[in-house]
PDB file of C-alpha atoms and ligand atoms in Angstrom:
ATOM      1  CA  UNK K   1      83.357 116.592  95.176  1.00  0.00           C
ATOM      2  CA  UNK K   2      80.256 115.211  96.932  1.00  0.00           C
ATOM      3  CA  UNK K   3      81.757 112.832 100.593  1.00  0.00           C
ATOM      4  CA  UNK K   4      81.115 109.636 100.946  1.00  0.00           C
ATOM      5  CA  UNK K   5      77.640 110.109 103.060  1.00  0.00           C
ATOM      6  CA  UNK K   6      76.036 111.669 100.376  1.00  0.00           C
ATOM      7  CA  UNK K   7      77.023 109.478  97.640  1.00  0.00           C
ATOM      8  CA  UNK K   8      75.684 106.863 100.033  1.00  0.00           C
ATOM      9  CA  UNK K   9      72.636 108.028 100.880  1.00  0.00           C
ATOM     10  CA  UNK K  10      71.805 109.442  97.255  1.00  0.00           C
ATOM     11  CA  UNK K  11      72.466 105.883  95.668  1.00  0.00           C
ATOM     12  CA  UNK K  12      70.505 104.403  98.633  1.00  0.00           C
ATOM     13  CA  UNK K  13      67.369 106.156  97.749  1.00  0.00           C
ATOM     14  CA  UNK K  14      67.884 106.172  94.387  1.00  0.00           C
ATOM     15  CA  UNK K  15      68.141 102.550  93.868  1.00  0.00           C
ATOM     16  CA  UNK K  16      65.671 102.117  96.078  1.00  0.00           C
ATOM     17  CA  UNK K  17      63.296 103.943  93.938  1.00  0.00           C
ATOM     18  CA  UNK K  18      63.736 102.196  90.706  1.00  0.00           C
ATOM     19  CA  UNK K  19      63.463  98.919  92.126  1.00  0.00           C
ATOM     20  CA  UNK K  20      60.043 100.500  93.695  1.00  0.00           C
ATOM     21  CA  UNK K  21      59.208 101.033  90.106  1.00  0.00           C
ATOM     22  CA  UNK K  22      60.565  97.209  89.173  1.00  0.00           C
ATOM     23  CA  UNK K  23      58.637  95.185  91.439  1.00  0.00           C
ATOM     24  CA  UNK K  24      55.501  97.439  90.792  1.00  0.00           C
ATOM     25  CA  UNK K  25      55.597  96.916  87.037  1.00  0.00           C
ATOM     26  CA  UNK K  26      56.265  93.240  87.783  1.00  0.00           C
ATOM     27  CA  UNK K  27      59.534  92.978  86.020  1.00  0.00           C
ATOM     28  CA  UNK K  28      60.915  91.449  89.192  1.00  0.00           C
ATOM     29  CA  UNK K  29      60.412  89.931  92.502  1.00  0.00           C
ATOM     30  CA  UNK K  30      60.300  92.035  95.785  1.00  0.00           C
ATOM     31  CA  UNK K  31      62.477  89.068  97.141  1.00  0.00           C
ATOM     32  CA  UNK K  32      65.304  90.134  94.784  1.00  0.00           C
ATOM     33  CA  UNK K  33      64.900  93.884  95.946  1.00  0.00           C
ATOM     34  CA  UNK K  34      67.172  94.433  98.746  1.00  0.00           C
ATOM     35  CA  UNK K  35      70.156  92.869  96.505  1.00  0.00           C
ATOM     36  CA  UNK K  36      69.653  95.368  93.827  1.00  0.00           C
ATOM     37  CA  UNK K  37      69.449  97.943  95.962  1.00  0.00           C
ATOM     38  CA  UNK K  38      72.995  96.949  98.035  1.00  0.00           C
ATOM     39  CA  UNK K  39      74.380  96.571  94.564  1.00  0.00           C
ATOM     40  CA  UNK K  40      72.949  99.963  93.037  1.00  0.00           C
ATOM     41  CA  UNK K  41      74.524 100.863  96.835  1.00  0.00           C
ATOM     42  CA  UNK K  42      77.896  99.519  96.136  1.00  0.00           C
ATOM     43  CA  UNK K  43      77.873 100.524  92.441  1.00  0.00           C
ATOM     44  CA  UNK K  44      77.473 104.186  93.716  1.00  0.00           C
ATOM     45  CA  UNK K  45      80.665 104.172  95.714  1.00  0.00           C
ATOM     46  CA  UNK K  46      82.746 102.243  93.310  1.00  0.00           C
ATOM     47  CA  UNK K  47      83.881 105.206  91.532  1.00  0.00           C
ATOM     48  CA  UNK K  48      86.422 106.717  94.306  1.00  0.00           C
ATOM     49  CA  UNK K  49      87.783 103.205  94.313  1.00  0.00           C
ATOM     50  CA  UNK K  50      90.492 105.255  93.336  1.00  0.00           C
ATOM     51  CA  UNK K  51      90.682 107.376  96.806  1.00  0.00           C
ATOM     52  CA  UNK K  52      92.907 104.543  98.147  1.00  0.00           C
ATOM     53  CA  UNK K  53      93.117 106.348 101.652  1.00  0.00           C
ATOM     54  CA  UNK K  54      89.932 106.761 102.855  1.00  0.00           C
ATOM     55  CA  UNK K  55      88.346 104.616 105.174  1.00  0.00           C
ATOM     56  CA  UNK K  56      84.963 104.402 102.783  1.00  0.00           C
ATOM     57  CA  UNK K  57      86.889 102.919 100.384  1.00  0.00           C
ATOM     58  CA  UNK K  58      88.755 100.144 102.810  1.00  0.00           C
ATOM     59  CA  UNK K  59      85.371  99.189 103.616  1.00  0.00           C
ATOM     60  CA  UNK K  60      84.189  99.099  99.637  1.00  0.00           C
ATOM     61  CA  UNK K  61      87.346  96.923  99.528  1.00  0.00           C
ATOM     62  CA  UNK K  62      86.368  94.776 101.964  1.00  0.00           C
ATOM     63  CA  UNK K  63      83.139  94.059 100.192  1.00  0.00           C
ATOM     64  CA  UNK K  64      84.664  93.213  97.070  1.00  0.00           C
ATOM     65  CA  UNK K  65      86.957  91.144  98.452  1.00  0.00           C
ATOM     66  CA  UNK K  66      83.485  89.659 100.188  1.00  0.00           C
ATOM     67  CA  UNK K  67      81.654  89.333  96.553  1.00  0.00           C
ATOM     68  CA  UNK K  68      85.141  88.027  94.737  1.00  0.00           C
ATOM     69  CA  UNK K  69      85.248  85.288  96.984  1.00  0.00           C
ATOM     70  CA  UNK K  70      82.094  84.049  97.151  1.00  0.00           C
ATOM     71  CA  UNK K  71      81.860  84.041  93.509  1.00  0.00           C
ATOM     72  CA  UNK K  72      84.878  82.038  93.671  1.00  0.00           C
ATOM     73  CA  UNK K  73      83.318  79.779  95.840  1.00  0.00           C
ATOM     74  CA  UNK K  74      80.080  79.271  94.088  1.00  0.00           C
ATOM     75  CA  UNK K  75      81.709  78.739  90.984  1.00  0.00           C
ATOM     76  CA  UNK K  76      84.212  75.777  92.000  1.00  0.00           C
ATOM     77  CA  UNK K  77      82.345  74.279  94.786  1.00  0.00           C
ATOM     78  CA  UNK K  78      80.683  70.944  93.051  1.00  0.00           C
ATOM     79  CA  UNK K  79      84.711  70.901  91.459  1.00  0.00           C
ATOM     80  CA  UNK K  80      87.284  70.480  94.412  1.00  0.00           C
ATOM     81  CA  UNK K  81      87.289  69.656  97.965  1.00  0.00           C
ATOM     82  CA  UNK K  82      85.880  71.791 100.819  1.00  0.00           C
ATOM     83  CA  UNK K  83      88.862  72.176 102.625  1.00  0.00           C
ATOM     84  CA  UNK K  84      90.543  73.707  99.575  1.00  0.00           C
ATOM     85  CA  UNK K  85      87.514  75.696  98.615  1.00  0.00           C
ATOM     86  CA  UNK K  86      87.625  77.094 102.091  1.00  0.00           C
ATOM     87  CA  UNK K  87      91.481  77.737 101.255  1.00  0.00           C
ATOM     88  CA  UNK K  88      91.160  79.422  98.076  1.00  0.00           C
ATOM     89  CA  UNK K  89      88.399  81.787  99.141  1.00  0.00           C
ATOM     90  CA  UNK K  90      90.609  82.981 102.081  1.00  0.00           C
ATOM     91  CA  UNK K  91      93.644  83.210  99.235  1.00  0.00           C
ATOM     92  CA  UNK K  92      91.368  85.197  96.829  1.00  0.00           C
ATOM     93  CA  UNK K  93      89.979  87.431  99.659  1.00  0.00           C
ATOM     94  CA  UNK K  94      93.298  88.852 100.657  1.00  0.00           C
ATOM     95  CA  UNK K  95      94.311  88.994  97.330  1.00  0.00           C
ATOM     96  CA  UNK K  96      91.438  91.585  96.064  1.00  0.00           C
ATOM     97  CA  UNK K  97      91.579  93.172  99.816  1.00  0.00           C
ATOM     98  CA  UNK K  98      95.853  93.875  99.846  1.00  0.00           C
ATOM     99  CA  UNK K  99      96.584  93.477  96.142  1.00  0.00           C
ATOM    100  CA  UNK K 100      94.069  95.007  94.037  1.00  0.00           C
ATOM    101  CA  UNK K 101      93.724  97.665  96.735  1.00  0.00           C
ATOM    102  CA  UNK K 102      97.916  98.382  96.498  1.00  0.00           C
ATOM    103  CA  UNK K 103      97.878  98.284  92.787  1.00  0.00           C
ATOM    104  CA  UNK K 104      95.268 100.551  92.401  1.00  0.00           C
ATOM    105  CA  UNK K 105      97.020 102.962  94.684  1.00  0.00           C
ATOM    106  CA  UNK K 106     100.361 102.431  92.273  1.00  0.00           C
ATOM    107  CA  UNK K 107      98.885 102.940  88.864  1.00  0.00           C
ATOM    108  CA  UNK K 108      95.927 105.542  89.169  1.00  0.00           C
ATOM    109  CA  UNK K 109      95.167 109.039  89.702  1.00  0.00           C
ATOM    110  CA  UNK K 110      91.784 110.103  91.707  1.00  0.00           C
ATOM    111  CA  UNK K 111      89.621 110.761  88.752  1.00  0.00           C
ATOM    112  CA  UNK K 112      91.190 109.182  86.678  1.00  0.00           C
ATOM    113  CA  UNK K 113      90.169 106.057  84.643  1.00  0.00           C
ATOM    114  CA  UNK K 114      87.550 104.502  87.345  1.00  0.00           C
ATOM    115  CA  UNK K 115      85.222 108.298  86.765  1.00  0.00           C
ATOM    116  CA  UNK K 116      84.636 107.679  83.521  1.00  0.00           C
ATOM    117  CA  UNK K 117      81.498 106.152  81.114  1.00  0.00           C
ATOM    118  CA  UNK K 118      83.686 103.280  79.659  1.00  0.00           C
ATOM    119  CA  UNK K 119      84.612 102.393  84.048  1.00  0.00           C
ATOM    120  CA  UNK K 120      80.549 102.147  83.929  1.00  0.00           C
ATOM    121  CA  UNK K 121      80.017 100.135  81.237  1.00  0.00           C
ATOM    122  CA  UNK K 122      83.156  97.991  82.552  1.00  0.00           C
ATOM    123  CA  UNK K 123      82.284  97.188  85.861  1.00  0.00           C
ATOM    124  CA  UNK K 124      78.264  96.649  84.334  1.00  0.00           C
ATOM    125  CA  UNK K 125      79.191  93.982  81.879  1.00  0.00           C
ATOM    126  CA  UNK K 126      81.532  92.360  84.714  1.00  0.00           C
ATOM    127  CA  UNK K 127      78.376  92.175  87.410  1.00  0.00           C
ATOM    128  CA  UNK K 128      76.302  90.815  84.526  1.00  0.00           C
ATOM    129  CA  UNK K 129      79.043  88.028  83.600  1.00  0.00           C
ATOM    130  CA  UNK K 130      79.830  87.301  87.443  1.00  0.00           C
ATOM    131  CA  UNK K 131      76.097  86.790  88.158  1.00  0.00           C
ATOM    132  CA  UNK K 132      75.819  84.658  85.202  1.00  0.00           C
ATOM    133  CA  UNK K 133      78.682  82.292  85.549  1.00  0.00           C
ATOM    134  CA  UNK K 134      79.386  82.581  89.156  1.00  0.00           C
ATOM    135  CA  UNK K 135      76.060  82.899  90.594  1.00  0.00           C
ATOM    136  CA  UNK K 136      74.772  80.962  87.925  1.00  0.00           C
ATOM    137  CA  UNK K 137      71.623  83.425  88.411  1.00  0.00           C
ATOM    138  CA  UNK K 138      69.170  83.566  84.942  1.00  0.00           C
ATOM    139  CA  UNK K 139      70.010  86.095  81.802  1.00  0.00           C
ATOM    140  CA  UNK K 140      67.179  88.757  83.687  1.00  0.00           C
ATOM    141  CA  UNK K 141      68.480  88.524  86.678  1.00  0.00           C
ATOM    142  CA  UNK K 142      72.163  88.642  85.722  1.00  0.00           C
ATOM    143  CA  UNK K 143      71.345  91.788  83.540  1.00  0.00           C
ATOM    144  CA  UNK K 144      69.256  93.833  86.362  1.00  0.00           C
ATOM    145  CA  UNK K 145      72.260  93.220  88.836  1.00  0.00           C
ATOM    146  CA  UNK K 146      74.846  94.610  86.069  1.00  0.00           C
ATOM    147  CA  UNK K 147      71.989  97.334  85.427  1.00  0.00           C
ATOM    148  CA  UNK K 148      71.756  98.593  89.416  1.00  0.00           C
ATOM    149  CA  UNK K 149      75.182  98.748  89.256  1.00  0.00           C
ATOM    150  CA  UNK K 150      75.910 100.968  86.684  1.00  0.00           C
ATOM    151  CA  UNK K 151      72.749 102.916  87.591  1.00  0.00           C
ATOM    152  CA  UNK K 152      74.564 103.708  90.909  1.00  0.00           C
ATOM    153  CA  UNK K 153      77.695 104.188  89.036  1.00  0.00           C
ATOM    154  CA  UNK K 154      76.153 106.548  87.521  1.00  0.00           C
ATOM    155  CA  UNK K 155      74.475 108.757  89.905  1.00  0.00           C
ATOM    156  CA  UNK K 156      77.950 109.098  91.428  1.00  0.00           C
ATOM    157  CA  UNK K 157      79.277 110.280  88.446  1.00  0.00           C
ATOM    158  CA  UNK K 158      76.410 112.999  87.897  1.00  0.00           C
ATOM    159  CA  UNK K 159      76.824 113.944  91.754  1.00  0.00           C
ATOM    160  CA  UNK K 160      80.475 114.376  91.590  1.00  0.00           C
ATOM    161  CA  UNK K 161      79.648 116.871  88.094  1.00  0.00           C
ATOM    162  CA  UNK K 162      76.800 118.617  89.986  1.00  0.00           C
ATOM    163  CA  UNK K 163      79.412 119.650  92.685  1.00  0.00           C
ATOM    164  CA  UNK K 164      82.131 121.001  90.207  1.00  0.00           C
ATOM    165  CA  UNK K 165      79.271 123.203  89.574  1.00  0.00           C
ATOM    166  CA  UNK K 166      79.620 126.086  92.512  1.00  0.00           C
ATOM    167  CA  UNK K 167      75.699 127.249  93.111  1.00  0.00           C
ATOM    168  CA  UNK K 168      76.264 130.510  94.530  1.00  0.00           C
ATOM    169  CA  UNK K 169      78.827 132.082  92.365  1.00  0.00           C
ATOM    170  CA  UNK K 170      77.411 130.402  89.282  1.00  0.00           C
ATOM    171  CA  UNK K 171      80.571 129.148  87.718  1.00  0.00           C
ATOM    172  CA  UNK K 172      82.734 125.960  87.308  1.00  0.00           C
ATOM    173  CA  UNK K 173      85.100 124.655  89.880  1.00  0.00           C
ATOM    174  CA  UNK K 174      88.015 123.210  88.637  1.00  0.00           C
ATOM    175  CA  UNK K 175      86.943 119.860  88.730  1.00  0.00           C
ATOM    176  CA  UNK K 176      84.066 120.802  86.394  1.00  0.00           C
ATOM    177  CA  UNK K 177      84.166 117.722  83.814  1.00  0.00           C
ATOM    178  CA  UNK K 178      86.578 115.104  85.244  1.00  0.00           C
ATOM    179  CA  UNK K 179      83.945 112.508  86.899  1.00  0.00           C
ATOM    180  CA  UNK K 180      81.486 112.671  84.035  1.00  0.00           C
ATOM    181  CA  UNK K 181      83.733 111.853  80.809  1.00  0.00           C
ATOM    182  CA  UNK K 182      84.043 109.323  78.166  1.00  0.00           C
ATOM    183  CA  UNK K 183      87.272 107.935  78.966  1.00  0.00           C
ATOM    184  CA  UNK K 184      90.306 109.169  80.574  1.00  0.00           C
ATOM    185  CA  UNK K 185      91.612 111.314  78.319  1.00  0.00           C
ATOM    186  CA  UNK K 186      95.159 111.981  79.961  1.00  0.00           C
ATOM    187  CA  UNK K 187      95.764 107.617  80.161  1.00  0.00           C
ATOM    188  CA  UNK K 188      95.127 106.684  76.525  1.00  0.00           C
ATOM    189  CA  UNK K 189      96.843 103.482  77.485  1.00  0.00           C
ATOM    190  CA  UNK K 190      94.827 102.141  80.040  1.00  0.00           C
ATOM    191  CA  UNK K 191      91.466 103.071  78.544  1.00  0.00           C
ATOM    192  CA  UNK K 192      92.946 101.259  75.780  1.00  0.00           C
ATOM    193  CA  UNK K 193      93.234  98.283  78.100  1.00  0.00           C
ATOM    194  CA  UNK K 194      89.802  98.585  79.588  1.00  0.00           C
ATOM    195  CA  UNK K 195      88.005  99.384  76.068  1.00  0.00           C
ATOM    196  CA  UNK K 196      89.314  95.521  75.243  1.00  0.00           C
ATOM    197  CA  UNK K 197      88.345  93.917  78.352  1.00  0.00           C
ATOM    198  CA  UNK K 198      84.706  95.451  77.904  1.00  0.00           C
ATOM    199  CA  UNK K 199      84.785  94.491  74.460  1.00  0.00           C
ATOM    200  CA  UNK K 200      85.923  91.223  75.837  1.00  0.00           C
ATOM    201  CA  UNK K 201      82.797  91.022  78.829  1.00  0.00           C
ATOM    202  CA  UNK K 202      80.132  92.251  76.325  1.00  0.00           C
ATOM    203  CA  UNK K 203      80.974  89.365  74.328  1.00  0.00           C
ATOM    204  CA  UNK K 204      80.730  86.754  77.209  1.00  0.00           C
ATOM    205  CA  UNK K 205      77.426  88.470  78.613  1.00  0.00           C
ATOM    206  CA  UNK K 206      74.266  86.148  78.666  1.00  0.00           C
ATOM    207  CA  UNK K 207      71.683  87.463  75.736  1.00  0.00           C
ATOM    208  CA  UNK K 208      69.485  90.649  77.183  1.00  0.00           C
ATOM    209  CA  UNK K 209      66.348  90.043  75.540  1.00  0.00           C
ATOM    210  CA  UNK K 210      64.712  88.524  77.904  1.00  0.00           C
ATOM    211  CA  UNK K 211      64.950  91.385  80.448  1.00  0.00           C
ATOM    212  CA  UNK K 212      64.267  93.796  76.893  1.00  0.00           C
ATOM    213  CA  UNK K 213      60.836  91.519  76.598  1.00  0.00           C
ATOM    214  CA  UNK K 214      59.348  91.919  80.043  1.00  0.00           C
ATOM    215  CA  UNK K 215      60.239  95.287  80.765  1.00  0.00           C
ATOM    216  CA  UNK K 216      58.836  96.204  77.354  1.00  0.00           C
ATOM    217  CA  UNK K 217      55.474  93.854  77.984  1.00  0.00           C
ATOM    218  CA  UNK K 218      55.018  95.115  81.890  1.00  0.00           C
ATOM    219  CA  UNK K 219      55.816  99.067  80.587  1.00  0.00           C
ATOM    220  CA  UNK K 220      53.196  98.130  77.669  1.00  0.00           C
ATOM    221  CA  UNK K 221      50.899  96.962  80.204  1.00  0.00           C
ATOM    222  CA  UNK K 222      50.738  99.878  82.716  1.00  0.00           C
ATOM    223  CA  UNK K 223      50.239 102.295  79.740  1.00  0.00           C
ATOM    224  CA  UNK K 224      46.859 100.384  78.766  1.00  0.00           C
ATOM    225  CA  UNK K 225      45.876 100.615  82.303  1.00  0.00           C
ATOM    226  CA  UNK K 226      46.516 104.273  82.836  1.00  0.00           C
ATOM    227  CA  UNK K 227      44.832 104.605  79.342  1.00  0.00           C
ATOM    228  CA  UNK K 228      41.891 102.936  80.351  1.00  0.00           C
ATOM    229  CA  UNK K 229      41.387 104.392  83.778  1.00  0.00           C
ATOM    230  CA  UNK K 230      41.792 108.075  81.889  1.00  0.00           C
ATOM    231  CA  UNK K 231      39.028 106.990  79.572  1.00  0.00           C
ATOM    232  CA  UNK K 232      36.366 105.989  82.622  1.00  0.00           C
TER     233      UNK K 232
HETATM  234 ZN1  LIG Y   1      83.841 110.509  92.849  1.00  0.00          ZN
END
């Protein structure tokens, strides 16, 4: 199992190069960069959510709690009083930071349910429909935060599968094939439970064709520049 510095540092760079590659092809702004890359960051770590006792994962916790509730906050605040906005966000705060982190530690295994594809399409339909409604940011947008998410979701997942794999004696640890699966086989139940609530955020994401539309035009774009440049 890869530690927490090199999941860090791998979905650091990573992220950092594809949104390299986004604000050079245009499909979006270097001002939006360093967000995608602390959520590509943060998506990259989410994974061992499940590791309950490690310090990494208190701080991960903290930033949740952080992101839950300011989303809280930007989603009531033109609805009820300051003072109770001010309440609330403290309320929801410990709530992710205590509760979640507790019942998380009750009701899952380490590599369990939260190393799994279905966890990454969970948690990138969630940042898409938190970023839409919360942060009230535009379809694109909302979809290339849900998008940096997952891709550092992702490249956890791989990492943690490239370590099962011992190097020197060429064979499998263990481990071999229980960050990079489908859904947690040995829980039926709860990947039951998440399978509906993705079914459930896919449903309530904004439309993605408008992110499908300029990537596809800006890709299109380059190609007939690299074509022409070939053909001086
Ligand atoms: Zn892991």
């Amino acid at each position: 199992m890869a530690n927490f510095n090199v999941h860090f540092s791998v979905a650091a760079t990573s992220s950092s190069i594809v949104a390299i590659l986004g604000v050079n092809l245009n499909v979006m702004d270097f001002s939006h960069a360093p967000w995608l890359i602390f959520l590509g960051i943060v998506g990259g770590m989410l994974p061992d959510i499940d590791a309950v006792n490690s310090k990494p994962v208190r701080l991960l916790f903290n930033i949740l709690a952080l992101l839950s509730s300011t989303a809280v906050l930007s989603t009531l605040k033109n609805y009820v009083v300051p003072y109770q906005l001010f309440a609330l966000a403290v309320v929801i705060y410990w709530l992710t930071r205590f509760l979640v982190l507790a019942s998380i530690k009750r009701f899952t295994v380490h590599r369990g349910i939260f190393h799994s594809i279905l966890a990454l399409i969970f948690f990138t339909l969630l940042m898409v429909c938190i970023s839409d409604y919360s942060f009230k940011q535009d379809a694109k947008y909302a979809w290339l935060n849900g998008f940096f998410l997952g891709f550092g979701f992702l490249v956890h997942l791989l990492l943690d599968e490239m370590y099962s794999v011992d190097l020197s004696n060429r064979r499998m640890k263990k481990s071999f094939g229980t960050a990079l699966k489908l859904f947690n086989y040995k829980n039926l139940p709860s990947s039951a439970l998440m399978t509906l609530l993705t079914i459930f955020l896919y449903w309530a994401t904004p439309p993605l064709s408008e992110l499908i539309t300029v990537t596809e035009q800006r890709v299109g774009y380059f190609i007939f520049l690299i074509s022409q440049y070939n053909e001086v």
